[in-house]
Coordinates of C-alpha atoms and ligand atoms in Angstrom, one line a residue:
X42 CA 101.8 110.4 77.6
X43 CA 101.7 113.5 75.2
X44 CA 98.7 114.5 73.2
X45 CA 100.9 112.9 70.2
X46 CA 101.4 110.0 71.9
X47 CA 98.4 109.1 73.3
X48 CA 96.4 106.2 72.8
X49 CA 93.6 106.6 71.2
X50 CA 90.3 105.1 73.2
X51 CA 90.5 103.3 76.6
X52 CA 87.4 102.5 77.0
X53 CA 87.2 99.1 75.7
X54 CA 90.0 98.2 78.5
X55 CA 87.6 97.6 81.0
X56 CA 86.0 94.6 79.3
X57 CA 86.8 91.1 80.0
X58 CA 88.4 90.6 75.7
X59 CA 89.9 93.9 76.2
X60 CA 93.6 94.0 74.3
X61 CA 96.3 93.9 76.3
X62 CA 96.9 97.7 78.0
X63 CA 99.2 100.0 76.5
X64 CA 101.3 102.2 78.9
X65 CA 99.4 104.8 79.5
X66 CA 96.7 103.2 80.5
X67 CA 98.6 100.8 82.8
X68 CA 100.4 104.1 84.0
X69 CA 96.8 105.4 84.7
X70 CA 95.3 102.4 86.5
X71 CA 98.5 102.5 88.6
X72 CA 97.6 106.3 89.3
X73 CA 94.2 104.9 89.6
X74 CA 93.6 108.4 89.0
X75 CA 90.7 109.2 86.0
X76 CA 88.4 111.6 87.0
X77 CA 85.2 110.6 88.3
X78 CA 81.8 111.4 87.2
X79 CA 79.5 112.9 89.3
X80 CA 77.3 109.6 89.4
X81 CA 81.0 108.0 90.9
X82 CA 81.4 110.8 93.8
X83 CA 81.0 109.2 97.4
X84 CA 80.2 111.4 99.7
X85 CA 81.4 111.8 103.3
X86 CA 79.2 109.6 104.9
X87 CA 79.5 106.6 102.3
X88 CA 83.0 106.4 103.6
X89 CA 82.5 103.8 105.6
X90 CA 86.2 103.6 106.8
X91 CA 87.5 107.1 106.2
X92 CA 84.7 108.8 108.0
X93 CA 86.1 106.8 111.4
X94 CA 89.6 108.5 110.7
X95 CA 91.1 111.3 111.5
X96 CA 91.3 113.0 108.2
X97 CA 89.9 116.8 107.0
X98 CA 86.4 116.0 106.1
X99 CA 85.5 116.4 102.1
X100 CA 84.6 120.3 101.4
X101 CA 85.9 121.1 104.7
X102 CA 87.0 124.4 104.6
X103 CA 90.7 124.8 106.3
X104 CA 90.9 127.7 108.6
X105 CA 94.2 126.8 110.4
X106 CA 96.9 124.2 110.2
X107 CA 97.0 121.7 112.4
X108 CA 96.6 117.9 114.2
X109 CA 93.0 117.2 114.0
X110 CA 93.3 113.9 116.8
X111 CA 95.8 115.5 119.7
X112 CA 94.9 113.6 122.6
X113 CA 97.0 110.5 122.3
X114 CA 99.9 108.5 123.9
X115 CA 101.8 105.7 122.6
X116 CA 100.8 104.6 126.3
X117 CA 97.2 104.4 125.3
X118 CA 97.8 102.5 122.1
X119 CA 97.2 98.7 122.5
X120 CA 100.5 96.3 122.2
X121 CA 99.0 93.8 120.1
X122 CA 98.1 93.6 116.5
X123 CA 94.3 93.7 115.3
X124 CA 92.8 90.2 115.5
X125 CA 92.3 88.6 111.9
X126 CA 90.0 86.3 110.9
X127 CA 91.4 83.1 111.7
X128 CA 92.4 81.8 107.9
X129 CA 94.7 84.6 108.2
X130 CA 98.0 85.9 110.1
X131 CA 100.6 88.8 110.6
X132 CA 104.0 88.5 109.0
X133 CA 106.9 91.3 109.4
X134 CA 108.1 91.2 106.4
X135 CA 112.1 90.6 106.3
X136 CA 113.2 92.5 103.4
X137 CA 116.8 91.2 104.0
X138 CA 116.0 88.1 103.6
X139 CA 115.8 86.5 100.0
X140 CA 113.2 84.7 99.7
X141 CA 110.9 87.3 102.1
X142 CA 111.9 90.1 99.6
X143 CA 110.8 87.6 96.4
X144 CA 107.5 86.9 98.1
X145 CA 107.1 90.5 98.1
X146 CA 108.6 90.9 94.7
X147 CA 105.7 88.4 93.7
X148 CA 103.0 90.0 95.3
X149 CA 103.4 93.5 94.1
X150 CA 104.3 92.4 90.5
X151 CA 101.2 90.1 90.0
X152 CA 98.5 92.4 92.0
X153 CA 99.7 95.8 92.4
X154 CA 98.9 96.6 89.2
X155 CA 95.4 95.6 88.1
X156 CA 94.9 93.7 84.7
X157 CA 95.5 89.9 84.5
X158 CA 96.8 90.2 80.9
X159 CA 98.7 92.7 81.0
X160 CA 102.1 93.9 78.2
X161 CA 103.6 95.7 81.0
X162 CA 104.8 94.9 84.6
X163 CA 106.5 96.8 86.9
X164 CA 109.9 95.5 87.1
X165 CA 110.6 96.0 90.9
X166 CA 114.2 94.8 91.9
X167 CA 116.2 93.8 95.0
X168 CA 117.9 97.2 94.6
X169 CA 115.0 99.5 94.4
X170 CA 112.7 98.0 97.4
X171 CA 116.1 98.3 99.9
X172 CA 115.9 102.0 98.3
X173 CA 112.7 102.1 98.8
X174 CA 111.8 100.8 102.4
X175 CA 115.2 101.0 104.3
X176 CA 115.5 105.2 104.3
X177 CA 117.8 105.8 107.6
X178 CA 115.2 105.1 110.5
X179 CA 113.3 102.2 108.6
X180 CA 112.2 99.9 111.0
X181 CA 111.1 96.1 110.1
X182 CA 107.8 96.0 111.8
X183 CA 107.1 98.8 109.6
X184 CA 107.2 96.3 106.5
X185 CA 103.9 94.5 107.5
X186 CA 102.4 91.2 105.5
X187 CA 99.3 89.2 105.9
X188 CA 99.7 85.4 105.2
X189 CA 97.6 82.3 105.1
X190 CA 97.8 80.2 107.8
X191 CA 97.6 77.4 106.0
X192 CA 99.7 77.7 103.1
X193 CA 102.2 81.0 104.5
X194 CA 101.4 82.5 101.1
X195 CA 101.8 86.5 101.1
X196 CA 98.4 87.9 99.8
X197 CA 98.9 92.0 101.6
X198 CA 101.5 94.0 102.6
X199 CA 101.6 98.0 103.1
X200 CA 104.7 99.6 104.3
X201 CA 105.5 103.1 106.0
X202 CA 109.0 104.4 106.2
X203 CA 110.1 107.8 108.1
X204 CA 109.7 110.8 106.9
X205 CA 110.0 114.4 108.3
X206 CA 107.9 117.0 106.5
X207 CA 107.8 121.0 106.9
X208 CA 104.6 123.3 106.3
X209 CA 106.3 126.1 104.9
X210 CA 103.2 128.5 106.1
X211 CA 102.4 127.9 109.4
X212 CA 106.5 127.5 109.8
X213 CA 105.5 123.7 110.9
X214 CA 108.1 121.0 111.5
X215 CA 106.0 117.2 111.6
X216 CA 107.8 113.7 112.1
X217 CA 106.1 111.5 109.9
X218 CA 105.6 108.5 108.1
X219 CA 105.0 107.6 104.2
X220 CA 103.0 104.9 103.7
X221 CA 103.3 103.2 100.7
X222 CA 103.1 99.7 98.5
X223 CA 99.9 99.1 100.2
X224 CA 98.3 96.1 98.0
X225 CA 96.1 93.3 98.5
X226 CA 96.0 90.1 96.1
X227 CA 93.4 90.3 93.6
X228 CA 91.5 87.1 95.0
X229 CA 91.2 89.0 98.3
X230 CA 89.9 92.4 97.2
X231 CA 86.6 94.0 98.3
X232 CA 86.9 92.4 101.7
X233 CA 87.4 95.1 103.8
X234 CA 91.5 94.5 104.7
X235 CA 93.0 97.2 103.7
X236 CA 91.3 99.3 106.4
X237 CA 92.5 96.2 108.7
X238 CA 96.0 96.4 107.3
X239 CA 95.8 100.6 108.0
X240 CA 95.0 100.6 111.5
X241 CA 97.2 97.7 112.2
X242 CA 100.2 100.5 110.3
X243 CA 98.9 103.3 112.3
X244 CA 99.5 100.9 115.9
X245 CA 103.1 100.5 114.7
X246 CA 103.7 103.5 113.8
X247 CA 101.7 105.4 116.3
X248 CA 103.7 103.0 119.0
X249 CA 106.4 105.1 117.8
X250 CA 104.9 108.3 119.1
X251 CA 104.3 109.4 115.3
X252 CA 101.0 110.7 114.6
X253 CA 100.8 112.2 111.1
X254 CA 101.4 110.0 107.6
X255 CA 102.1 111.4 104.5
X256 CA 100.3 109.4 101.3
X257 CA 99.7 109.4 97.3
X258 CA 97.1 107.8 95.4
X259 CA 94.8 107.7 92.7
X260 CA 92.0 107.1 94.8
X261 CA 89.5 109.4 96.2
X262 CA 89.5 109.4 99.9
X263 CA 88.8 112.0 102.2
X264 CA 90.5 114.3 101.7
X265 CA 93.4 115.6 99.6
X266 CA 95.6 118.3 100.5
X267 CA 96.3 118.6 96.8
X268 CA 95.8 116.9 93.4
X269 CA 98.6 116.7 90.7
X270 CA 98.6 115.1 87.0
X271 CA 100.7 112.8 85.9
X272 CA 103.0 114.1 82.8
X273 CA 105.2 111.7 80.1
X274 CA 108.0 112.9 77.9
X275 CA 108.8 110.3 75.4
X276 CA 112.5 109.7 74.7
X277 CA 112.4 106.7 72.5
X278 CA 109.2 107.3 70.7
X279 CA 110.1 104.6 68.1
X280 CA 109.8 102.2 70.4
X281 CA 107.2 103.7 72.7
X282 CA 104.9 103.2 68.7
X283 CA 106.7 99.9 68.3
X284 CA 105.3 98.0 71.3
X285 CA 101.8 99.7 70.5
X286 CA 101.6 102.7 72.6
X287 CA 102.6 105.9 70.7
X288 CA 99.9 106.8 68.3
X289 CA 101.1 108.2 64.7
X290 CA 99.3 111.4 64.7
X291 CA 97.1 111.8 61.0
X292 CA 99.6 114.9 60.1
X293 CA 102.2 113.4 61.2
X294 CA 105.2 111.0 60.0
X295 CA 107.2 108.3 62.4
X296 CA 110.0 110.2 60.9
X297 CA 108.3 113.4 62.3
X298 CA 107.2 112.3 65.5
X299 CA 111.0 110.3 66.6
X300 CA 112.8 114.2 64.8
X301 CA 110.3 116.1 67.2
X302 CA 111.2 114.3 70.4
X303 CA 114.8 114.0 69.6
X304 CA 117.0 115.1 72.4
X305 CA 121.4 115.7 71.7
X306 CA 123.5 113.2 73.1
X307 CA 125.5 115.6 75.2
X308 CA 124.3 117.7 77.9
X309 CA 124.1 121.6 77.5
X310 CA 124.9 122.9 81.0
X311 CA 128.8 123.6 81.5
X312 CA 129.6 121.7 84.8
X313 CA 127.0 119.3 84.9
X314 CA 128.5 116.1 86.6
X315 CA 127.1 113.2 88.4
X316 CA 126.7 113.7 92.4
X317 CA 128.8 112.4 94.6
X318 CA 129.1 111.7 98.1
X319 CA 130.7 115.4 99.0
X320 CA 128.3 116.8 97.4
X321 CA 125.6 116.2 99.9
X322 CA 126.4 119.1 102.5
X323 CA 126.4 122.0 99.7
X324 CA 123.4 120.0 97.8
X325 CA 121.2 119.9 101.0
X326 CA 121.8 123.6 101.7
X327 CA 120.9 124.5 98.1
X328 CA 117.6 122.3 98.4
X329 CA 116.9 123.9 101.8
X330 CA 117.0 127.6 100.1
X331 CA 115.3 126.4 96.8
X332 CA 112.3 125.0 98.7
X333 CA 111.2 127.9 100.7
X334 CA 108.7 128.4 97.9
X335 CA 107.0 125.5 98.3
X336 CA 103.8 125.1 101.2
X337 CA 104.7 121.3 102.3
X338 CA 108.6 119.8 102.0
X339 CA 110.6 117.2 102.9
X340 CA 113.3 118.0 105.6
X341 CA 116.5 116.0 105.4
X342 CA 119.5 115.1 107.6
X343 CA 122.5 114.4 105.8
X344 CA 122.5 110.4 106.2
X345 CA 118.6 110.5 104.7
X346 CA 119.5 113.3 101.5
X347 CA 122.8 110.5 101.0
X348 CA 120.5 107.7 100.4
X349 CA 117.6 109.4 98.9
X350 CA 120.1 110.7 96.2
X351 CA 123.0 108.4 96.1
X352 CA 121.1 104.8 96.7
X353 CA 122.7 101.7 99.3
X354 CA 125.9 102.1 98.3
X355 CA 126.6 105.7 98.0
X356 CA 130.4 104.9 98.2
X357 CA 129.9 102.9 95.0
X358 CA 127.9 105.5 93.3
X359 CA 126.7 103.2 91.2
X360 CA 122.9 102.9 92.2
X361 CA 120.7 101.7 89.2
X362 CA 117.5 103.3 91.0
X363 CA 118.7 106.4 91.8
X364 CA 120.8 109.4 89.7
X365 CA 121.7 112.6 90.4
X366 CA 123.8 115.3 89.0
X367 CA 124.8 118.4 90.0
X368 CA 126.1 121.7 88.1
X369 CA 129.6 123.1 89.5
X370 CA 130.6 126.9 88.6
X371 CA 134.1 127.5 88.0
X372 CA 134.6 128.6 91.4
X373 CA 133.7 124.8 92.1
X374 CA 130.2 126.0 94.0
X375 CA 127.5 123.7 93.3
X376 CA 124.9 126.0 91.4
X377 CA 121.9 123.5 90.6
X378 CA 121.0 119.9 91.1
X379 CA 118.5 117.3 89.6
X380 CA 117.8 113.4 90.3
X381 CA 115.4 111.0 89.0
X382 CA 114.2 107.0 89.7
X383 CA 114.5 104.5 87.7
X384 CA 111.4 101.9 87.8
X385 CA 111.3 100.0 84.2
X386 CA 108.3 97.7 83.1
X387 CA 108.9 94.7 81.8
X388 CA 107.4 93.9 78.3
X389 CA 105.5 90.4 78.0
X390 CA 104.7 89.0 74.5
X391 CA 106.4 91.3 72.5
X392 CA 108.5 89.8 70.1
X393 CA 111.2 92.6 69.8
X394 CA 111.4 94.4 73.3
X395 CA 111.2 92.7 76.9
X396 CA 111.7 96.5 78.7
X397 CA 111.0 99.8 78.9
X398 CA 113.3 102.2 80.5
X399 CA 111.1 104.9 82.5
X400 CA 112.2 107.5 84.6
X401 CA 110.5 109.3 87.6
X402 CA 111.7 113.0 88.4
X403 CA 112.7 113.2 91.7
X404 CA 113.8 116.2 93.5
X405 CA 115.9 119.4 92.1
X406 CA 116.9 123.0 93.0
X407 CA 118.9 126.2 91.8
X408 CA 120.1 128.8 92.9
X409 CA 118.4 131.3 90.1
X410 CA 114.9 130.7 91.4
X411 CA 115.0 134.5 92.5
X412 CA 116.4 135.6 89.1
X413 CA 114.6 136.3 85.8
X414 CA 116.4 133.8 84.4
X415 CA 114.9 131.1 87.0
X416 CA 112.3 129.7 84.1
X417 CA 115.3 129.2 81.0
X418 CA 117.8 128.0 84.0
X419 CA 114.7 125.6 85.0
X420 CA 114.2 124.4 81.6
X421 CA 117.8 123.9 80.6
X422 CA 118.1 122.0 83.8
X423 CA 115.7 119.5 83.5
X424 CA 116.3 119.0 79.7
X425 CA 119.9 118.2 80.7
X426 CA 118.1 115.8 82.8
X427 CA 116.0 114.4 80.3
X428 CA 119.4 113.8 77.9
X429 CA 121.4 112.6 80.6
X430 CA 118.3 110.0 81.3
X431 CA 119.5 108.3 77.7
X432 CA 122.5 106.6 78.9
X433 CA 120.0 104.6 81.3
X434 CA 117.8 103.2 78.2
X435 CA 114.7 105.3 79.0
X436 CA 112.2 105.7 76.8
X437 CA 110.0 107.4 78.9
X438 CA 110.4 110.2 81.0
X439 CA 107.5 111.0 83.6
X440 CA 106.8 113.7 86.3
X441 CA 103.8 115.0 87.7
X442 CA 102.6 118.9 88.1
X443 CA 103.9 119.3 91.7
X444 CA 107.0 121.6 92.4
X445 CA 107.9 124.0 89.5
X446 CA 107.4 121.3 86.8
X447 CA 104.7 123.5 85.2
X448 CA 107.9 126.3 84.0
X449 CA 109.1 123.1 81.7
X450 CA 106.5 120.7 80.6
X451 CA 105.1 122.7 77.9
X452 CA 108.3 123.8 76.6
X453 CA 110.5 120.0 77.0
X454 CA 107.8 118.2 75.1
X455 CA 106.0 116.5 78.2
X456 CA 102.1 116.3 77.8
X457 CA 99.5 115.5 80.0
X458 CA 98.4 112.2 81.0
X459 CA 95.1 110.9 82.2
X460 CA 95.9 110.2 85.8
X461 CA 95.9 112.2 88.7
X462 CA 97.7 111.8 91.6
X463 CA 96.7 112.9 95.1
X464 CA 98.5 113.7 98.2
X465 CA 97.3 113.4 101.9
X466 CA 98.4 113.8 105.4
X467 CA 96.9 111.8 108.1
X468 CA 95.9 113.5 111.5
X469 CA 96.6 116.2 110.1
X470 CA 94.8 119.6 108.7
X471 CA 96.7 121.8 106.1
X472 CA 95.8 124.9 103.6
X473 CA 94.6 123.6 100.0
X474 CA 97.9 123.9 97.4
X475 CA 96.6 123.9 93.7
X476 CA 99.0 121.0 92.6
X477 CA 100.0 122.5 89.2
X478 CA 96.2 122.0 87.6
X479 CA 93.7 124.1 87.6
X480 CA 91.1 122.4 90.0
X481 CA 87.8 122.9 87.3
X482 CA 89.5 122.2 84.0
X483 CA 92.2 120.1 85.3
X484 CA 94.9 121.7 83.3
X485 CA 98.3 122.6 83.8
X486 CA 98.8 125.7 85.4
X487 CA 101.7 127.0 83.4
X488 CA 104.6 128.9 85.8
X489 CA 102.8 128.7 88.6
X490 CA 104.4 127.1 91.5
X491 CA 102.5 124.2 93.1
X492 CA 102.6 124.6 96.3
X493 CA 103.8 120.5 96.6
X494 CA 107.6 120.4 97.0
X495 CA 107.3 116.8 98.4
X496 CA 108.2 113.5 96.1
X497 CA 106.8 110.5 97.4
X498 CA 108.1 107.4 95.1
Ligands
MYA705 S1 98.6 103.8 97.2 C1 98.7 102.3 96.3 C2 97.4 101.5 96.5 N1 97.6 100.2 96.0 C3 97.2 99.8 94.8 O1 96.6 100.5 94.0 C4 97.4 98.4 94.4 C5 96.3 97.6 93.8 N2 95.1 97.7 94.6 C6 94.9 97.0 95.8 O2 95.8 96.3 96.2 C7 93.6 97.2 96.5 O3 92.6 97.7 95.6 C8 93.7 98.2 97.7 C9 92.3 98.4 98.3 C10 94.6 97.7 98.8 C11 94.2 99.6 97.2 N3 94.3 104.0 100.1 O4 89.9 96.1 101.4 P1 88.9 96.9 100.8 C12 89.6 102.3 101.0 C13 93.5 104.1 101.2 O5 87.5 96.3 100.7 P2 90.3 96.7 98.3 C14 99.4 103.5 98.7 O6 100.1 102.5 98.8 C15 88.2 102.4 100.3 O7 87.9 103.8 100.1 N4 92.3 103.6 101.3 O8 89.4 97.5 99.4 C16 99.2 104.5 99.8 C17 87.4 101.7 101.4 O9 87.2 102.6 102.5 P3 85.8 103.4 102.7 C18 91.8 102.9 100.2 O10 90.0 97.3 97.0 C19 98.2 103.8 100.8 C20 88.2 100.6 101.9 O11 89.6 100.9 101.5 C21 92.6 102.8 99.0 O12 90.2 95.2 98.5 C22 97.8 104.8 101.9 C23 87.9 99.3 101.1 O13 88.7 98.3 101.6 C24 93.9 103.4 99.0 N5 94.7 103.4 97.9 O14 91.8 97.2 98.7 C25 96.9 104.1 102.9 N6 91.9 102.2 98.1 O15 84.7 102.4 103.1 C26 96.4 105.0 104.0 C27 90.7 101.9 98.7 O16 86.0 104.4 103.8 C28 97.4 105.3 105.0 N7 90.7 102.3 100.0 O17 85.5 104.0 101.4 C29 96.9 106.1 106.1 C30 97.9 106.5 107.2 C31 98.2 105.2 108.1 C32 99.4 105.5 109.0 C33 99.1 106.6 110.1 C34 100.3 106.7 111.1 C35 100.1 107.9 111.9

């Protein structure tokens, strides 16, 4: 959250009496993210999984862009799943199916986030895992669970959808995957299954003749391609200090603080409108243009942009995950576009709040990003986004450094969070990109472009 807002000491949360977590440290053990002391660095070789893989090994030094394992067929990849030990068995998950997609529901909300007593939960719904995992080209044995045998409880899942990514420098066009939602229950950590649960992803998805996944996470594996920071704009800061996470800054009144993150009720930007389904063509082509400047972006077809930014029922347009607007010039050209997620927690023990609203920036463009007037068009943009985010009872708003965020953070109130996000690709070797922060100090690098102008959920 901001420097206002922050909580003060986290420290204590690690102990077994700790008080219940506020949300930004839940926000930061989702990220995973703190930095890690020297004494916490693994090196290379105490990897004991990663080292086996075909990732860019830590402190290499990235001469060209490339696959780093080329040799393969989906021919030489074996048709049957990894053994498990014999407690255990492989489930495709059937997200269409009710009860499959509660099980799943269950698992992620009671272990995906880490602390048994927990205020917060993620409050995942029906909506926003077929948003999620069933992108145009999803396939179901993609959406792989581990069971008991005995029992058929779900206790892992991980998941990898399509995805097709350009490297902007080396002009590179790579059919991918995301993996994501990759969690084990709590009982079964340390074990060594999630490297079990990654090969048996890579078989499926290398069975596809795909090579190269795209992945986020607060962990530190071998070996980012870039790191960003995770960045909160409060909205409803009375409440965000009513359920016990915004801290009243000692010069500071509640007064102040809820006049100082005020935002008007009605948007600023003439012809700003909610997208709809004709929209797509001219939005994609203005994305397309906008994200030359980036080093590593998503590429699009129609049907994929149409569900990315309208949801499952784009005809409806009345997803409760997804929203996006667009601004239209009087010559009815579309000049601008922003969209953001909706994933709310749900608020346990509290006796006047059960949710909070929060909203993930997702992608954007403009057509003024060659203009001096890019940075004021940026930041009128994304406030419009911010005000517009109201009507969906959010009280937080959260981004991270990658793209251009660092032209508006400073200026829309947003401040810095504790966790840091990184971003790999699997199989695959790419050019470092600074990922808004300065890599010593961690700071935002204020208008400077990341280099990251992929959004993975
Ligand atoms: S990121 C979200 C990750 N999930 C969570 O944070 C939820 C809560 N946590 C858990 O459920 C568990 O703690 C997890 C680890 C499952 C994270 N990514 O089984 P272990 C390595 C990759 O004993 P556990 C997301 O979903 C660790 O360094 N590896 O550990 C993207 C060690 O290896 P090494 C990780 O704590 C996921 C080994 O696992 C991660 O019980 C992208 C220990 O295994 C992590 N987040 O379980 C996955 N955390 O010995 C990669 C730990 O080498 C995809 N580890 O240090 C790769 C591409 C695959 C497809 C390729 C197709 C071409």
């Amino acid at each position: 959250m901001s420097e206002d807002s922050k909580k003060q000491s986290s420290s204590d949360s690690k102990t077994p009496s700790a008080p219940s977590k506020s949300i930004e440290e839940l926000l930061k053990l989702l990220s995973m993210g703190q930095e890690l002391t020297p004494a916490q660095q693994k090196e290379m070789k105490d990897y004991k999984f990663w080292k086996t893989q075909p990732v860019p090994a830590l402190n290499e030094t990235i001469t060209e862009e490339g696959p780093i394992d080329k040799l393969k067929t989906p021919a030489d990849i074996p048709d049957d799943p990894l053994p498990l030990i014999k407690e255990f068995e492989w489930s495709t998950l059937d997200i269409d199916n009710e009860k499959e997609l509660d099980e799943l529901y269950s698992l992620l909300y009671e272990n995906y986030v880490e602390d048994v007593d927990a205020s917060f939960r993620f409050k995942y719904s029906r909506e926003f895992f077929q948003w999620a995992l069933k992108p145009p080209g999803w396939r179901k044995d993609w959406h792989v669970g581990i069971r008991v045998k005995a029992t058929g409880r779900l206790v892992c899942f991980i998941a990898a959808t399509p995805v097709t990514i350009r490297l902007n420098k080396s002009d590179k066009v790579i059919d991918n995957v995301e993996i994501n939602f990759l969690c084990i229950h709590k009982k079964l950590r340390n074990k060594r299954l999630a490297p079990v649960l990654i090969k048996e992803i890579t078989r499926r998805v290398n069975k596809q003749d795909i090579w190269q996944a795209l992945y986020t996470g607060g962990a530190i594996l071998p070996t980012p391609l870039a790191t960003c920071r995770y960045q909160h704009r409060p909205i409803n800061w009375s409440k965000l200090h009513d359920v016990g996470f915004s801290h009243l800054p000692a010069n500071e009144t509640k007064t102040s603080m809820v006049a100082k993150h005020t935002l008007p009720n009605a948007t600023q930007l003439p012809g700003l409108r909610p997208m709809t389904e004709e929209d797509i063509t001219p939005v994609l082509s203005l994305l397309y243009k906008y994200q030359k400047k980036f080093d590593i972006v998503q590429e699009f077809t129609e049907e994929e942009f149409k569900h990315w930014m309208l949801g499952n029922n784009p005809e409806k347009g009345t997803s409760n995950v997804i929203k996006s607007f667009v601004v239209e010039n009087d010559k009815g050209e579309i000049t601008d576009y922003f969209s953001y997620y909706l994933l709310p927690f749900t608020v346990l023990e509290n006796a006047h709040h059960d949710e909070l609203g929060i909203a993930y920036l997702f992608y954007y463009a403009t057509d003024s990003s060659e203009t001096p007037e890019y940075k004021t068009r940026l930041n009128d943009l994304i406030n419009d986004a911010l005000i517009t985010s109201k009507k969906f009872n959010v009280d937080v708003f959260n981004c991270l450094t990658c793209q251009d965020n660092t032209y508006f953070l400073k200026n829309l109130k947003f401040g810095s969070g504790d966790g840091f996000l990184n971003y790999y690709l699997f199989n695959y070797r790419t050019f470092p990109m600074n990922g808004g922060i300065d890599k010593d100090s961690k700071d935002v690098l204020e208008d400077q472009t990341s280099g990251i102008g992929v959004v993975l959920l």
